[in-house]
CSV table of C-alpha atoms in Angstrom, one decimal:
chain,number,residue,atom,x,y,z
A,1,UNK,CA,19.9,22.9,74.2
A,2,UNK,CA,20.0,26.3,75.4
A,3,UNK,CA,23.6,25.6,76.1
A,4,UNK,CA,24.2,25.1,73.0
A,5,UNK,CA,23.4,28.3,72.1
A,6,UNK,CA,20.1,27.8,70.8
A,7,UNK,CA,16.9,29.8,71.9
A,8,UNK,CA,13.8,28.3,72.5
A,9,UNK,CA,12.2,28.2,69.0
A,10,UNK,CA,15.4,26.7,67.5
A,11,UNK,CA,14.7,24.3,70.3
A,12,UNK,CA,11.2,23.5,69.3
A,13,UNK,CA,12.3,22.9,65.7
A,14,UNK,CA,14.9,20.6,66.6
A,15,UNK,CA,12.5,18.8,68.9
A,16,UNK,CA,10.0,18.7,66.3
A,17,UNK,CA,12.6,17.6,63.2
A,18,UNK,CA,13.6,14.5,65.8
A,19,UNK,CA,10.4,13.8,66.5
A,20,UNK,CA,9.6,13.0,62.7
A,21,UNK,CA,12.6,11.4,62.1
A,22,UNK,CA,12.1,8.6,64.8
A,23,UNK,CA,8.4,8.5,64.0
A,24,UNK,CA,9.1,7.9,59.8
A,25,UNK,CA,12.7,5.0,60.9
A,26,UNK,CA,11.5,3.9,64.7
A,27,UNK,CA,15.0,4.8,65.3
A,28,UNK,CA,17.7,8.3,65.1
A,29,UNK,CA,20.9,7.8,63.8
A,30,UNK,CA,23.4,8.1,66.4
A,31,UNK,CA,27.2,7.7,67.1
A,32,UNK,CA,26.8,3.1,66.4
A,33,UNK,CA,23.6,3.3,64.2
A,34,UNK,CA,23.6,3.2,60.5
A,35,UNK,CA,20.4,4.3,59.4
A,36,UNK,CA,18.6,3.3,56.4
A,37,UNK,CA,15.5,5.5,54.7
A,38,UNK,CA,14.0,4.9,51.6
A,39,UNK,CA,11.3,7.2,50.5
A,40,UNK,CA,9.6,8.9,47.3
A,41,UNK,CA,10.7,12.5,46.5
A,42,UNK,CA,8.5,15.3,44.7
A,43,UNK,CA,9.2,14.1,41.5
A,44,UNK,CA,8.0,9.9,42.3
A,45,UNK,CA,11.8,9.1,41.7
A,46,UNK,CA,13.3,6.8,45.0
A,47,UNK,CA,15.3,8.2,46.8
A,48,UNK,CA,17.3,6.1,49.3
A,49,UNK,CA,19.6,7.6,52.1
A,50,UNK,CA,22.7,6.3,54.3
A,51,UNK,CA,23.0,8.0,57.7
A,52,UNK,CA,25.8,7.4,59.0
A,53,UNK,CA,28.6,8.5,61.7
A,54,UNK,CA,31.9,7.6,60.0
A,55,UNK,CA,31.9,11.0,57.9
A,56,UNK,CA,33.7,11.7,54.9
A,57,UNK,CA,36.5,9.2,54.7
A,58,UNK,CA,34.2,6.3,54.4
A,59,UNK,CA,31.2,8.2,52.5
A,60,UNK,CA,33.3,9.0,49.6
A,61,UNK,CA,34.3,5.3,48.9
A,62,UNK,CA,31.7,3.5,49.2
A,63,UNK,CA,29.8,6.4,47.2
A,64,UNK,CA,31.6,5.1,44.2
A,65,UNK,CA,31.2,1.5,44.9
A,66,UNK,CA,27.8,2.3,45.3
A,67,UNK,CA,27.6,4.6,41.3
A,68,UNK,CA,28.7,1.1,40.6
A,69,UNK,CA,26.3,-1.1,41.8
A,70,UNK,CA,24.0,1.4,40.4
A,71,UNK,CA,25.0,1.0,36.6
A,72,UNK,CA,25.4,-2.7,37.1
A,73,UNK,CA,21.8,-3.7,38.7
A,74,UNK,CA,19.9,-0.5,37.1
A,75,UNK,CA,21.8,0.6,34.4
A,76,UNK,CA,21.8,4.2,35.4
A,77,UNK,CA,24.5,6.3,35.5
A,78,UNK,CA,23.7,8.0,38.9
A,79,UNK,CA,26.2,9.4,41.1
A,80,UNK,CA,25.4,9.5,44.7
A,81,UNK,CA,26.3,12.3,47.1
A,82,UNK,CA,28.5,11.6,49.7
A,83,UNK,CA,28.8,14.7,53.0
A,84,UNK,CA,30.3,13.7,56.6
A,85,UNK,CA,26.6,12.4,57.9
A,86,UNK,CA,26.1,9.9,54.7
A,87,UNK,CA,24.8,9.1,51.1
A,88,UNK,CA,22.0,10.1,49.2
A,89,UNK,CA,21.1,8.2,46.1
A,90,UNK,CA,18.4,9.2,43.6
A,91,UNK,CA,16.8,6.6,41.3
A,92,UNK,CA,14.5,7.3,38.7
A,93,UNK,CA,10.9,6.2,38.7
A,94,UNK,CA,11.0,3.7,36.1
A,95,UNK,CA,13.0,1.7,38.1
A,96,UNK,CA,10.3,0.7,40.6
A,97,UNK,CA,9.2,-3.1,40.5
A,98,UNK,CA,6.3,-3.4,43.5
A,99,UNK,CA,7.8,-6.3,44.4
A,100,UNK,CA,11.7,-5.0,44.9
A,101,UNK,CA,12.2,-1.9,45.3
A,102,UNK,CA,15.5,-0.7,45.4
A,103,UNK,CA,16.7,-0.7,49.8
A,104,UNK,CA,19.6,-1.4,51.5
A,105,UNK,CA,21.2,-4.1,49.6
A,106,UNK,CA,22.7,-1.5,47.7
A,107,UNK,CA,25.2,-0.7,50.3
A,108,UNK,CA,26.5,-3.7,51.3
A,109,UNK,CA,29.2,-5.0,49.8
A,110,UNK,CA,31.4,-8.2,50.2
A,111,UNK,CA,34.3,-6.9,52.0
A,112,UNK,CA,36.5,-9.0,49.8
A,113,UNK,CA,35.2,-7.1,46.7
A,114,UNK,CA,34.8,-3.5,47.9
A,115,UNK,CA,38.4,-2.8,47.9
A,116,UNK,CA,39.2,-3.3,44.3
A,117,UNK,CA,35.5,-2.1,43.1
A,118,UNK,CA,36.9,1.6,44.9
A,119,UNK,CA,39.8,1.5,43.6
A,120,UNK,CA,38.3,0.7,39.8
A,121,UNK,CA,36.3,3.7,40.6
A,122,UNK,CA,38.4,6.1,42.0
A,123,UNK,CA,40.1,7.0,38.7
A,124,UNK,CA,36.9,8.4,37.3
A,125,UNK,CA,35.7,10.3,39.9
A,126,UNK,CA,35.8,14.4,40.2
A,127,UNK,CA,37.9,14.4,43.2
A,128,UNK,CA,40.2,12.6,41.8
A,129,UNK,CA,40.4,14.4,38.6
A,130,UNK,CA,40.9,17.5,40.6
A,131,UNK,CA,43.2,16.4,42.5
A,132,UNK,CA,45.4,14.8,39.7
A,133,UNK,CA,45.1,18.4,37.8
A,134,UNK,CA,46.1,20.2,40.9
A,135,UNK,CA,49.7,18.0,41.4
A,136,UNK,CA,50.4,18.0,37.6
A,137,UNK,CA,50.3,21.7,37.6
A,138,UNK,CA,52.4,21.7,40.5
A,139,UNK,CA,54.9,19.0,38.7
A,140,UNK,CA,55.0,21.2,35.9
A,141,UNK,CA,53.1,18.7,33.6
A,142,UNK,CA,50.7,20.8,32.9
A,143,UNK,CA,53.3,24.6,31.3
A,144,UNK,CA,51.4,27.4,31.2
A,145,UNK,CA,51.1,28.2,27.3
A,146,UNK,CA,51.4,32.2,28.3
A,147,UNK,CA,53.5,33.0,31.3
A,148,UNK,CA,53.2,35.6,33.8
A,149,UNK,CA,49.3,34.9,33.3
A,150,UNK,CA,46.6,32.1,34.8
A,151,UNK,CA,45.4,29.6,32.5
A,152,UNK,CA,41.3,29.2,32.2
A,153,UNK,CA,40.2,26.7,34.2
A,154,UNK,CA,38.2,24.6,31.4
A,155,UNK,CA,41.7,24.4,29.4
A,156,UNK,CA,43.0,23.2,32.5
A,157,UNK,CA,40.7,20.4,32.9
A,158,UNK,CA,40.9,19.7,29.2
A,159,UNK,CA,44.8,19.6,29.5
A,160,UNK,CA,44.9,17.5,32.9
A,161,UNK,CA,41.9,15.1,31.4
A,162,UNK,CA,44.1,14.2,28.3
A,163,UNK,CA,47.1,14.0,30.2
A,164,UNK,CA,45.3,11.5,33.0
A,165,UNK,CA,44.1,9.5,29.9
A,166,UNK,CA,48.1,9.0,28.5
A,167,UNK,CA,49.4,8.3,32.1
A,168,UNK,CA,46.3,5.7,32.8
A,169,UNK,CA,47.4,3.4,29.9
């Protein structure tokens, strides 16, 4: 670790943070282990987290698919946050049953149905809706209404929304 650059308390800390991680799972994630916790936060709501190696690229996907699972089983519009090392969902309270509580089942999917669930999704989600406002103002879809000068960005969003919903149809 001191290669790494760290010094010895940053050591300690690390030492220690591993420690309770593989105390509270049995297991640390690693490089071929999906890891699974489910715990409550401060607040009593669930919150249940992926850990994962495969980063962004897969996180982001299966994040929607997982929104969507969400509204269908709970009926709560939660988004979960995807980052390179997994997904953290939040549930509220009210949701407990002692007998199920919400676990892993809400990431797996059928593969034959996870495809077509993302792509359902995608259309809704911010990244896309950023993305699709970026190109349009690059395609010129989106004029400027006072040249020579930027455009605020909620009137871009507004613009870029309303246009989405026309090309969608």
């Amino acid at each position: 670790a001191a290669a790494a650059g760290l010094d010895e308390w940053a050591v300690d800390n690390l030492l220690g943070y591993l420690g309770e991680q593989r105390e509270a799972t049995g297991r640390l994630p690693d490089d071929r282990t999906i890891l699974i916790e489910r715990f409550r936060d401060e607040l009593g709501d669930w919150r249940v987290i992926l850990l994962s190696p495969y980063g962004m690229r897969v996180h982001g996907p299966l994040a929607l698919a997982v929104g969507k699972r969400l509204y269908e089983r709970y009926g709560v519009d939660e988004k979960p946050t995807a980052s390179d090392d997994g997904i953290v969902v939040r549930l509220p309270d009210n949701l407990d049953s002692a007998e199920n509580p919400p676990g892993a089942d809400i990431f797996v999917f059928d593969p034959d149905e996870v495809e077509a669930l993302v792509t359902a999704e995608v259309g809704g989600s911010a990244l896309f809706a950023s993305r699709f406002r970026e190109c349009a103002g690059r395609a010129l879809l989106l004029p400027r209404t006072r040249p020579g000068k930027r455009t605020p960005l909620w009137q871009q969003r507004q613009r870029s929304a309303q246009l989405l919903s026309v090309a969608s149809r």
